[in-house]
Coordinates of C-alpha atoms and ligand atoms in Angstrom, one line a residue:
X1 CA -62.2 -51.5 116.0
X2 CA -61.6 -52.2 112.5
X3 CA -63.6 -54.4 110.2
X4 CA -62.3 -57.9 111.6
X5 CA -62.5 -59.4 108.2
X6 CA -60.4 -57.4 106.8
X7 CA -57.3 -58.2 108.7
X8 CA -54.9 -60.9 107.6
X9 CA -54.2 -63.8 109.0
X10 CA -50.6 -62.9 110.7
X11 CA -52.6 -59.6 112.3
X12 CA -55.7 -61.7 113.2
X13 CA -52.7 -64.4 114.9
X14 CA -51.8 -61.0 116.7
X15 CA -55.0 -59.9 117.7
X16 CA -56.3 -63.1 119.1
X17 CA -52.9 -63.2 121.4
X18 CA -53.1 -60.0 122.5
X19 CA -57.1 -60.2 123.1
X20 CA -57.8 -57.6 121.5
X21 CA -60.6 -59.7 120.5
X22 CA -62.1 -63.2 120.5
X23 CA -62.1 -65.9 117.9
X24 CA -65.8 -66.3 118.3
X25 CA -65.7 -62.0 117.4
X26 CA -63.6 -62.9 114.3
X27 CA -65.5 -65.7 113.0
X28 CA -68.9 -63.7 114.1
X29 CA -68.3 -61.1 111.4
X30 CA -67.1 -63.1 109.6
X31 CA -70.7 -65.2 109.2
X32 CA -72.3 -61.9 108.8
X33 CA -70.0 -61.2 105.8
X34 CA -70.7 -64.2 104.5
X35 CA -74.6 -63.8 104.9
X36 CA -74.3 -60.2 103.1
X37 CA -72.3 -61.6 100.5
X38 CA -75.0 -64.5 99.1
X39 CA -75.1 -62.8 95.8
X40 CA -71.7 -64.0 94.9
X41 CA -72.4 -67.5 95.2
X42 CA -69.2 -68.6 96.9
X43 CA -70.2 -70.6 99.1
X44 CA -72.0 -74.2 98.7
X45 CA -72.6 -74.8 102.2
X46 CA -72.1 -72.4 105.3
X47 CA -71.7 -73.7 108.9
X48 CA -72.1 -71.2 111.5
X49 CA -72.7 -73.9 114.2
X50 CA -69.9 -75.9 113.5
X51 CA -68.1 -72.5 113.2
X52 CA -69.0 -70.8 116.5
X53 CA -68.3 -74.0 118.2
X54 CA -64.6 -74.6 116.8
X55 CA -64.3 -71.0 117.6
X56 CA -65.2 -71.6 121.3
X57 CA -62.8 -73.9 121.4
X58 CA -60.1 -72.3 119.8
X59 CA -60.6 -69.8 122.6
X60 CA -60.5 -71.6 125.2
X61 CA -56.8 -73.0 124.0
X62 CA -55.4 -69.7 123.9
X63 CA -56.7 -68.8 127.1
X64 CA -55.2 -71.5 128.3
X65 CA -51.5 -70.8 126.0
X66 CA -52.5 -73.7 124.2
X67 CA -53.7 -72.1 120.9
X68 CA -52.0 -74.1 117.7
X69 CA -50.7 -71.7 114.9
X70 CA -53.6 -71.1 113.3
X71 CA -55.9 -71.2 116.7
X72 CA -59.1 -69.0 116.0
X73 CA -58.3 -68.3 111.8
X74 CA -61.5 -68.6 109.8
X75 CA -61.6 -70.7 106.9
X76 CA -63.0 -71.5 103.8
X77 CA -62.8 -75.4 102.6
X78 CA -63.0 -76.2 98.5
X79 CA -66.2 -78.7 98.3
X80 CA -63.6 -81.0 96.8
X81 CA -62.0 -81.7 100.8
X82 CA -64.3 -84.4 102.6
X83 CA -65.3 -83.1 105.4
X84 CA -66.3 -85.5 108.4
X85 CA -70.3 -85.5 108.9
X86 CA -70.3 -82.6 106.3
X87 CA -71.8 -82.7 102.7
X88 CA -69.0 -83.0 100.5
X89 CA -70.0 -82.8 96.6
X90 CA -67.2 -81.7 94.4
X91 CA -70.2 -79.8 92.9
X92 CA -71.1 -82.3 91.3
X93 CA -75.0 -83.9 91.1
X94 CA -73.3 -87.1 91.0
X95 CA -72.3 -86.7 94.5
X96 CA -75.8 -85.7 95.7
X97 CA -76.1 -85.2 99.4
X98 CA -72.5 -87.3 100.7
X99 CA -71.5 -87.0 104.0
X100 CA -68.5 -88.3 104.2
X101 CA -67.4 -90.5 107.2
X102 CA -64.3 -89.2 107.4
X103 CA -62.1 -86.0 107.2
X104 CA -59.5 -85.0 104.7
X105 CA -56.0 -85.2 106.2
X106 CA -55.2 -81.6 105.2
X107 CA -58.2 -80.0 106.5
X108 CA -57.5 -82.4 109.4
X109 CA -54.3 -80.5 110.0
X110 CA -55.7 -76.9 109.5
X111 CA -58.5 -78.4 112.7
X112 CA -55.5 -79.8 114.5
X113 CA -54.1 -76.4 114.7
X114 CA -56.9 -74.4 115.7
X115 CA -58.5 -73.1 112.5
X116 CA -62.0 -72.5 112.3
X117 CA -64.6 -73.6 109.7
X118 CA -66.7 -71.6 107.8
X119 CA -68.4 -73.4 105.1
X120 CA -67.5 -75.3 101.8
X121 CA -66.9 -73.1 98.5
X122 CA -67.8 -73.8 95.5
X123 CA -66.0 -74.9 92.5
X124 CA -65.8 -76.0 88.9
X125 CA -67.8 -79.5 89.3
X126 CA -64.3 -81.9 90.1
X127 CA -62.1 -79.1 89.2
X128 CA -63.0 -79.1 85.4
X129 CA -62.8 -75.7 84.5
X130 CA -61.3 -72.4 84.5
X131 CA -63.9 -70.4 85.3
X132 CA -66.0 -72.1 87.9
X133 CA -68.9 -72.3 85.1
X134 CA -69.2 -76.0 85.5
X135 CA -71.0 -76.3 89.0
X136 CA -74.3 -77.9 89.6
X137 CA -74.6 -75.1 92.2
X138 CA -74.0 -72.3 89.3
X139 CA -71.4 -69.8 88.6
X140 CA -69.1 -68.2 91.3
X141 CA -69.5 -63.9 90.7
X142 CA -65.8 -62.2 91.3
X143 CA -65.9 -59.3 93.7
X144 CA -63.7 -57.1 91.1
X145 CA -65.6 -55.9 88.2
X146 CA -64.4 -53.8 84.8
X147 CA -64.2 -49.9 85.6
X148 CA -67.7 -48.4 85.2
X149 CA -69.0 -51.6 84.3
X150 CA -71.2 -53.7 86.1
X151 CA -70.9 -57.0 84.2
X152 CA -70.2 -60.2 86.2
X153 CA -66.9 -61.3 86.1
X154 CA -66.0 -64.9 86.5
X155 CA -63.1 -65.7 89.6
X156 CA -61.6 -68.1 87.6
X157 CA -61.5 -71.8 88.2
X158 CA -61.6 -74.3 89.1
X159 CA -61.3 -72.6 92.7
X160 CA -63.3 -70.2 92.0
X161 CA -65.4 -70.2 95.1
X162 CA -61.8 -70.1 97.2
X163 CA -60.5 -67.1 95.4
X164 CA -63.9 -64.9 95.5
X165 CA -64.5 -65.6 99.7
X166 CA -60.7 -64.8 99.9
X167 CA -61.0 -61.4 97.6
X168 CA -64.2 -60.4 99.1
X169 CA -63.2 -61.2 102.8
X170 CA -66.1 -63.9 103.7
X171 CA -62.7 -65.7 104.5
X172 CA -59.3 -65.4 105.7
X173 CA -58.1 -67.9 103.4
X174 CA -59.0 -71.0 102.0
X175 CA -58.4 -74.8 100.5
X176 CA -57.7 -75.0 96.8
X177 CA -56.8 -77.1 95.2
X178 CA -54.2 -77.2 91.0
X179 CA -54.5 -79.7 88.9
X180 CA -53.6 -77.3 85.5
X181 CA -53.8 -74.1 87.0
X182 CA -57.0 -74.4 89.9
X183 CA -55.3 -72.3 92.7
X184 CA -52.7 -70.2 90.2
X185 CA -55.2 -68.8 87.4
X186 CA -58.2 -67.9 89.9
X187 CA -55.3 -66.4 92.5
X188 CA -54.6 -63.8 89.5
X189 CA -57.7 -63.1 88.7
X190 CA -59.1 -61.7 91.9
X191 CA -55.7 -60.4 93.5
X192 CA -55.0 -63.0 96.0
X193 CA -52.2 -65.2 96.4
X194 CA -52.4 -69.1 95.3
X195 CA -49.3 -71.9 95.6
X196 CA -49.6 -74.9 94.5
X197 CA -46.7 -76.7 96.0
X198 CA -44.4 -79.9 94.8
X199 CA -46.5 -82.7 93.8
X200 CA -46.0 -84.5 96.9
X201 CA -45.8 -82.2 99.3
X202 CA -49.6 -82.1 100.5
X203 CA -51.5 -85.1 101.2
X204 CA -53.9 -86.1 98.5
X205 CA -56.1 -88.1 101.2
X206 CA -59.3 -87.4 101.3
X207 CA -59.6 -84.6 98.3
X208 CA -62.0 -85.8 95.4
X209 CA -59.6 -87.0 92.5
X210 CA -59.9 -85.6 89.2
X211 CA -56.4 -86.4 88.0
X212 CA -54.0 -88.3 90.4
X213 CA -50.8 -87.8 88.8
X214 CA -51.8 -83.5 88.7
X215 CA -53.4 -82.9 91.5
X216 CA -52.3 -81.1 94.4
X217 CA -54.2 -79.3 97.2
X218 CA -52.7 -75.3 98.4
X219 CA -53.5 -72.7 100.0
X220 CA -55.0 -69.1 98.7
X221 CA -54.8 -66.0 100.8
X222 CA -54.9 -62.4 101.0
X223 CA -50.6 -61.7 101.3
X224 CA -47.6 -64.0 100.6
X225 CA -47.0 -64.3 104.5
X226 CA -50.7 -66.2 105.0
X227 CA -50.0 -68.3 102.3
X228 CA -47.4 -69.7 103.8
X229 CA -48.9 -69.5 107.5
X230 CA -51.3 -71.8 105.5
X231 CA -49.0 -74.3 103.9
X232 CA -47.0 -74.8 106.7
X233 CA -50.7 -76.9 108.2
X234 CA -51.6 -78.1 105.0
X235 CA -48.0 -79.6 104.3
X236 CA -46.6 -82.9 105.5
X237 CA -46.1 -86.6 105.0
X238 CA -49.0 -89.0 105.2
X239 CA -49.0 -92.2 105.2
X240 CA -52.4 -92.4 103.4
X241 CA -51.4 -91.0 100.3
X242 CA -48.6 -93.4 98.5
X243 CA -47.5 -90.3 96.6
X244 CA -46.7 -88.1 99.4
X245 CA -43.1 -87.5 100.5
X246 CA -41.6 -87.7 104.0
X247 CA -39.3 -84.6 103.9
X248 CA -39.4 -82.3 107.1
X249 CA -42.2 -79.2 106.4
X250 CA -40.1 -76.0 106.9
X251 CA -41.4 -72.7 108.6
X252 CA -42.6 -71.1 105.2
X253 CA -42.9 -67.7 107.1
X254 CA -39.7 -67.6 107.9
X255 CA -38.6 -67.5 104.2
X256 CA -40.8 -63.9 104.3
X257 CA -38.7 -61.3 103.3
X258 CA -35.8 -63.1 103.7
X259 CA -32.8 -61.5 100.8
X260 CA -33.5 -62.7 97.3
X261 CA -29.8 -61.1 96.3
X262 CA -27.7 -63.3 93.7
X263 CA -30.9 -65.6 92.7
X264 CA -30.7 -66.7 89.3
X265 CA -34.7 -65.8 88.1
X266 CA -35.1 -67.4 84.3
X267 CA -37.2 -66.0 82.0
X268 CA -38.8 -68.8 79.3
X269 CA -38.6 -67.0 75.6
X270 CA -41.2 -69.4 74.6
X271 CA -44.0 -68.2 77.2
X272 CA -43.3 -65.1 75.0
X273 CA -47.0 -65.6 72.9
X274 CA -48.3 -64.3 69.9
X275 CA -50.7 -61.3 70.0
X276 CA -50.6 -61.9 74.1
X277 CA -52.0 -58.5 75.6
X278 CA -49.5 -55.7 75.6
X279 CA -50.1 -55.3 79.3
X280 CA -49.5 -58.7 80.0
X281 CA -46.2 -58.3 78.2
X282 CA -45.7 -54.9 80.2
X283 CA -46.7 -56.5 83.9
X284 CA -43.9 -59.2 83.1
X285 CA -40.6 -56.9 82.6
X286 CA -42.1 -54.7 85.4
X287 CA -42.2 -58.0 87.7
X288 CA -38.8 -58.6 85.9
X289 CA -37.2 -55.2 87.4
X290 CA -38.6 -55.8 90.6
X291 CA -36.4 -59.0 91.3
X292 CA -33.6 -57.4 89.6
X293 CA -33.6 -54.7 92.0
X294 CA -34.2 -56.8 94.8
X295 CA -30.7 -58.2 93.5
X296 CA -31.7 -61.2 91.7
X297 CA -30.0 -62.0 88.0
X298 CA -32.3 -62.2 85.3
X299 CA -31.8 -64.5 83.1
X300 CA -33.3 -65.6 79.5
X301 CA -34.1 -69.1 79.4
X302 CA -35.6 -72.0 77.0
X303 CA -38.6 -74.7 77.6
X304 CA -38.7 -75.8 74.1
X305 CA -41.4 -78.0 74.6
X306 CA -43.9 -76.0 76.2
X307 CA -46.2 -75.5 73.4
X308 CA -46.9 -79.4 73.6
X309 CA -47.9 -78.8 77.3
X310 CA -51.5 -77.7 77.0
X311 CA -52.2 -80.4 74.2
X312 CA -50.4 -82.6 76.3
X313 CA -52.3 -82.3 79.0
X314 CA -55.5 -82.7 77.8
X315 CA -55.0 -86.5 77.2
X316 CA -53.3 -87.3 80.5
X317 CA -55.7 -85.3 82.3
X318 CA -59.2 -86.7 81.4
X319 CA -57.4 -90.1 80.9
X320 CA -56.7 -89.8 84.6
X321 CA -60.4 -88.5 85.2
X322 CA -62.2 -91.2 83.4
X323 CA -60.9 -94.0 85.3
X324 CA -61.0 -91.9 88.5
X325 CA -64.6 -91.2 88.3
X326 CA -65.8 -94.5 86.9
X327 CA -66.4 -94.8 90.7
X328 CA -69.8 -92.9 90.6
X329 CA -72.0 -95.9 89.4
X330 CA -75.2 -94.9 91.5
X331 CA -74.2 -97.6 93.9
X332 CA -71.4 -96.4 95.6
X333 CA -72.2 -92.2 96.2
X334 CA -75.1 -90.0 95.9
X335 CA -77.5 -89.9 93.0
X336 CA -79.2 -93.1 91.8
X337 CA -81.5 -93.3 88.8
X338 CA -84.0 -95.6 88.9
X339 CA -83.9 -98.6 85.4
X340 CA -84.7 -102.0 84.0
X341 CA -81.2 -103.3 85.4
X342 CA -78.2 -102.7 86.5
X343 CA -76.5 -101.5 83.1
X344 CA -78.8 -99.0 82.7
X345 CA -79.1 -97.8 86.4
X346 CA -75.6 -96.9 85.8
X347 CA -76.1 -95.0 82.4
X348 CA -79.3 -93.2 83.6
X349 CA -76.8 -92.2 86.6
X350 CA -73.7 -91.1 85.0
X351 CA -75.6 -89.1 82.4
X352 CA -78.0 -87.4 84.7
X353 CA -75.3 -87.1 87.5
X354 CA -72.8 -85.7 85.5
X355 CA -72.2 -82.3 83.7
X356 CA -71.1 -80.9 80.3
X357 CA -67.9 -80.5 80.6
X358 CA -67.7 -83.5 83.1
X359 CA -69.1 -86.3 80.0
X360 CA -66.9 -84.2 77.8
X361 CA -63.5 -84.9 80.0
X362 CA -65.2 -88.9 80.1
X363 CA -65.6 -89.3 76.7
X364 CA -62.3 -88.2 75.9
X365 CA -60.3 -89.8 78.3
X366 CA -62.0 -93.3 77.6
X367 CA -61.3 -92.7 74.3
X368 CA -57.0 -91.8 74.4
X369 CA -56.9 -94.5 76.4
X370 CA -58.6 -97.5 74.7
X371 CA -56.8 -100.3 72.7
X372 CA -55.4 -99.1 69.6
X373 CA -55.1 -95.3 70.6
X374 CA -53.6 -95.9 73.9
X375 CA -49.8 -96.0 72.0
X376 CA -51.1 -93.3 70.1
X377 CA -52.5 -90.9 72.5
X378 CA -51.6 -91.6 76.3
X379 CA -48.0 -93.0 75.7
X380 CA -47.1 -90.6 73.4
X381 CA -48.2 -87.5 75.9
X382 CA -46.6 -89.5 78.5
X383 CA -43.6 -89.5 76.2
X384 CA -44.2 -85.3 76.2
X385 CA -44.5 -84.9 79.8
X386 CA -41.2 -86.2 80.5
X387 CA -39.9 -83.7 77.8
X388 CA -41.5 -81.0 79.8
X389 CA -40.1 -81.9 83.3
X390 CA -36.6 -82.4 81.5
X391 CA -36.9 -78.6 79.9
X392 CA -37.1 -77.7 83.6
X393 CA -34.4 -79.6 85.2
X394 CA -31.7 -78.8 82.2
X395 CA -32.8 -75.1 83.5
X396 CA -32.0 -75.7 86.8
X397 CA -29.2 -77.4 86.6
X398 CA -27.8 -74.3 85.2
X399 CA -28.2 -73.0 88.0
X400 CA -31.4 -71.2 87.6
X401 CA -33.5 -70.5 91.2
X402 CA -37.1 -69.9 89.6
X403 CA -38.8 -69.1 86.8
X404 CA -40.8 -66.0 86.5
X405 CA -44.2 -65.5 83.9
X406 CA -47.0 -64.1 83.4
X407 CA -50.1 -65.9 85.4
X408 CA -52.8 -66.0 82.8
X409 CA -53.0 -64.9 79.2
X410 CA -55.9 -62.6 80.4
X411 CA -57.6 -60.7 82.9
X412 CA -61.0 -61.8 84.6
X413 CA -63.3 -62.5 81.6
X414 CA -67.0 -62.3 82.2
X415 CA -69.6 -65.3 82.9
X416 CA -71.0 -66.9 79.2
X417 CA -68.0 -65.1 77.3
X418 CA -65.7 -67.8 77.0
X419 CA -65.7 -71.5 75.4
X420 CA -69.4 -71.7 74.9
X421 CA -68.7 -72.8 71.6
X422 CA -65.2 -74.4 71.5
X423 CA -64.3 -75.5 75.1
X424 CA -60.7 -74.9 73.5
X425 CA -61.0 -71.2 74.3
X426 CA -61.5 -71.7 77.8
X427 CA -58.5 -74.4 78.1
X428 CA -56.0 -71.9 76.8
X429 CA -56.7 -69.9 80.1
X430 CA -53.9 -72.4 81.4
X431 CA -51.4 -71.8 78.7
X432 CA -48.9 -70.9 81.5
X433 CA -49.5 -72.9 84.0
X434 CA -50.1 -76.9 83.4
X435 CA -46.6 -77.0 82.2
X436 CA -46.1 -76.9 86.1
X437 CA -48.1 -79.5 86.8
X438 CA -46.9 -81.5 84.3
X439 CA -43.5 -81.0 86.2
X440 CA -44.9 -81.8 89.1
X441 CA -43.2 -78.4 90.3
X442 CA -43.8 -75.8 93.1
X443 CA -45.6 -72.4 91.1
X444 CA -46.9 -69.5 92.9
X445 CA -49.6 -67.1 91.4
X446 CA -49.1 -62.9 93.3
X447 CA -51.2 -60.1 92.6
X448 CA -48.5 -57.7 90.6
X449 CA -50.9 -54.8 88.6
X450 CA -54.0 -54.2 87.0
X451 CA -54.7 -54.3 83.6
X452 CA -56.8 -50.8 81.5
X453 CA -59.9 -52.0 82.8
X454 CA -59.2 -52.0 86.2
X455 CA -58.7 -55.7 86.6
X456 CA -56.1 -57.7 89.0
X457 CA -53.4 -59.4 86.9
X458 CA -50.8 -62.1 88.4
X459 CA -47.4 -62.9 88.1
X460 CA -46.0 -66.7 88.3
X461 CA -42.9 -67.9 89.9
X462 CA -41.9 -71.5 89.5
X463 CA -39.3 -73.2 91.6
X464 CA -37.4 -76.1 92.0
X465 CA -39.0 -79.1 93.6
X466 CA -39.9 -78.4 97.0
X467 CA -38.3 -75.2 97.1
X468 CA -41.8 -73.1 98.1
X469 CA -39.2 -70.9 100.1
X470 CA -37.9 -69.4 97.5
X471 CA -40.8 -68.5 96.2
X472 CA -42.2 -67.4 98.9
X473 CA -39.6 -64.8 99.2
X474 CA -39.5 -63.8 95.7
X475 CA -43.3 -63.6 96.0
X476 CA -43.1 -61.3 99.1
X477 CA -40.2 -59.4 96.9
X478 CA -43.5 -58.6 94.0
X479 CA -45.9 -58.4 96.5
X480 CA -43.8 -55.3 98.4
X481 CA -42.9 -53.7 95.0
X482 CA -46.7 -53.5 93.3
X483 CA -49.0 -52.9 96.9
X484 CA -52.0 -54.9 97.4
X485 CA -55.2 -54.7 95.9
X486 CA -58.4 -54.7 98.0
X487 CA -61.5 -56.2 95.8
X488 CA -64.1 -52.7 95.9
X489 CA -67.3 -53.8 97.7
X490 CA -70.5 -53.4 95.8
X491 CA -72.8 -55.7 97.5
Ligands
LIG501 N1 -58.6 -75.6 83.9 C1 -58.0 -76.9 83.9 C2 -58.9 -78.0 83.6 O1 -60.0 -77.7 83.4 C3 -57.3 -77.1 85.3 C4 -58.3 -77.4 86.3 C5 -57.6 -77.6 87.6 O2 -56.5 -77.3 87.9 N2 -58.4 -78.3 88.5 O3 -58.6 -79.1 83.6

């Protein structure tokens, strides 16, 4: 038989139907990958019991025909998804030991359809961070390494731990979760596949917030056909979440290889960067003549105010995060640090509890958004954002079907090389893709070549809001033209 973890999730769909083995076989080597695969640090928290059992279960459904759409599919789930009865942390000290009470509604849906957990993964501690450096639990280690080299590579952040399990099969896919680039920039760095969908479109219930207006919870997986067997659980209205929108989920899959002839595909001038990597620039115009021969029209298009879009975001962003977190007092969650009185409870809290980059993202936002800078700061990059959604809509309304650029500026860079000394460095990783977020647009992140060195680079496509179909067949369209890249195994 073949090495279970190495199928995808539509042949493992197959598998289990056919019987050609058991769910509790799938997620078995599945643990045993995971258990071989310590030195990578991907996961926070395993749970074979909880595992073998939803795996029982999931077996006894389809024995009975009753298996949902993802009945039997192991799992990995980003520690930033509360998990019922299971420590949730965000990787974060602050959090400490929380075991939340309740479950996240999109996890909820993957378990209403049969998928299996395996453990949390780790991340950047609340999704700050491009390189998943900023954990209390320590850095994530990417399965792909520079040729004839054996220095460790970060996965990229902040979903790090998502994108490593998924490279290095300890999971079939996994939670992630964007709020600048999260699922897109980590996808690209290890060869796997990472959407972040329409701001809306996935419930925000329940997933730690770092910036409410940004954030938005995807899938990452091995092909473009699993990340949309993924996003068609993960999708859907809820109630709980003010911000999510009640329009039907379509079958994603379906959109698989489905024609992409007579699509307008725009390519922004200005993502055009000075002294960006000739193989970047070479990886773009190849994923460029892909389409085109697929039948899509290219087309040269303007976003003149993308440069502002990083900048931008680094107000709105922290401002969000500042209030967001102000919730971890040491009364509420986790870690408490004992004091005189109350006031300084909470300092001795927040500053133990918290990280770097974390008191960093604090400072700042408190500051952009306090009297006499608020006009000054916050408006004004509110002013900006709407600049940058407007760039997109004049785009489309020419008629233009998505967008296509490069993923990152970079390949996989390695742990303690970037931003030590200017965090700037390390924020410019998402050069290409906050200006999606700050859209609130759908973007998709596919393996499309490898770079000198031997390292996975990634192509972006951005669409229209709540149009993930069409990127999920232009996706497919790369993903068929430039093969698929299996992480080498070294542990
Ligand atoms: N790297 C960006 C940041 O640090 C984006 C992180 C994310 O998308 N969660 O804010």
């Amino acid at each position: 038989m073949t090495d279970l973890t190495s199928l995808t999730i539509a042949d493992a769909r197959e598998g289990l139907a056919s019987k050609s083995f058991t769910a509790r076989e799938l997620t078995d080597a599945h643990l045993a990958a995971i258990e071989a695969a310590r030195v990578l640090n991907a996961y926070v928290l395993e749970t074979p019991d909880r595992a073998r059992e939803m795996a029982r279960a999931a077996d006894e459904k389809i024995a009975k025909g009753e298996g949902g759409p993802l009945a039997g599919i192991p799992l990995g789930i980003k520690d930033l998804f509360a998990t019922r009865d299971i420590r949730t942390t965000a990787c974060s000290k602050i959090l400490g030991n929380f075991i939340p009470p309740y479950e996240s509604t999109v996890t909820s849906q993957l378990w209403r359809d049969g998928a299996v957990l395996l453990g949390k993964l780790n991340n950047d501690e609340f999704a700050m961070g491009s390189s998943n450096e900023t954990s209390c639990f320590g850095p994530v280690t990417n399965p792909w390494r520079r040729k004839g080299s054996n220095t460790t590579l970060v996965p990229g952040g902040s979903s790090g731990g998502s994108a490593s399990a998924v490279a290095a099969l300890l999971c079939m896919g996994a939670t992630a979760t964007d709020t600048g680039g999260s699922i897109r920039q980590p996808a690209a760095f290890t060869a796997t596949v990472g959407i972040k969908p329409t701001y809306g479109r996935c419930s925000r219930w329940g997933i730690v917030a770092f910036a409410s207006s940004l954030d938005q919870a995807g899938p990452i997986a091995r092909t473009t056909r699993d990340a949309a067997i993924l996003m068609r659980s993960m999708a859907g209205h809820d109630p709980k979440d003010t911000t999510s929108v009640d329009i039907a989920v379509p079958n994603y899959e379906a959109a698989i290889g489905k024609s992409v002839k007579g699509m307008k595909i725009g390519i922004p001038k200005e993502y055009r960067l000075d002294g960006m990597p000739a193989e970047i620039e070479k990886l773009w115009s190849e994923g460029a003549q892909w389409l085109e021969a697929a039948g899509a029209e290219l087309v040269e298009v303007s976003l003149p105010h993308t440069k502002y879009a990083l900048p931008a975001y680094y107000i709105v962003a922290p401002a969000e995060a500042s209030s967001n977190l102000a919730r971890y007092d040491g009364v509420r969650y986790g870690l408490r640090e004992p004091a005189k009185n109350i006031i300084e409870m909470y300092e001795n809290s927040r500053a133990d509890g918290f990280g770097d980059e974390v008191r960093r993202r604090v400072l700042i936002g408190t500051y952009v958004l306090s009297a006499g800078y608020y006009d000054a700061y916050y408006l004004r990059a509110q002013k900006v954002r709407t600049l940058i959604k407007k760039d997109f809509e004049d785009c489309f309304a020419k008629g233009v079907h998505a967008i296509l650029t490069p993923a990152t500026p970079s390949a996989a860079f390695g742990i303690g090389e970037k931003g030590g000394a200017d965090p700037v460095e390390m924020y410019l990783n998402d050069i290409f893709t906050v200006t999606v977020n700050m859209a609130g647009l759908p973007g998709i992140a596919v393996p499309a070549g490898k770079d000198t060195q031997g390292l996975p680079l990634g192509l972006q496509l951005i669409g229209r809001p709540f149009d993930e179909e069409t990127l999920f067949s232009l996706g497919e369209v790369i993903e068929q033209a430039a093969g698929r890249f299996p992480a080498p195994k070294w542990w």
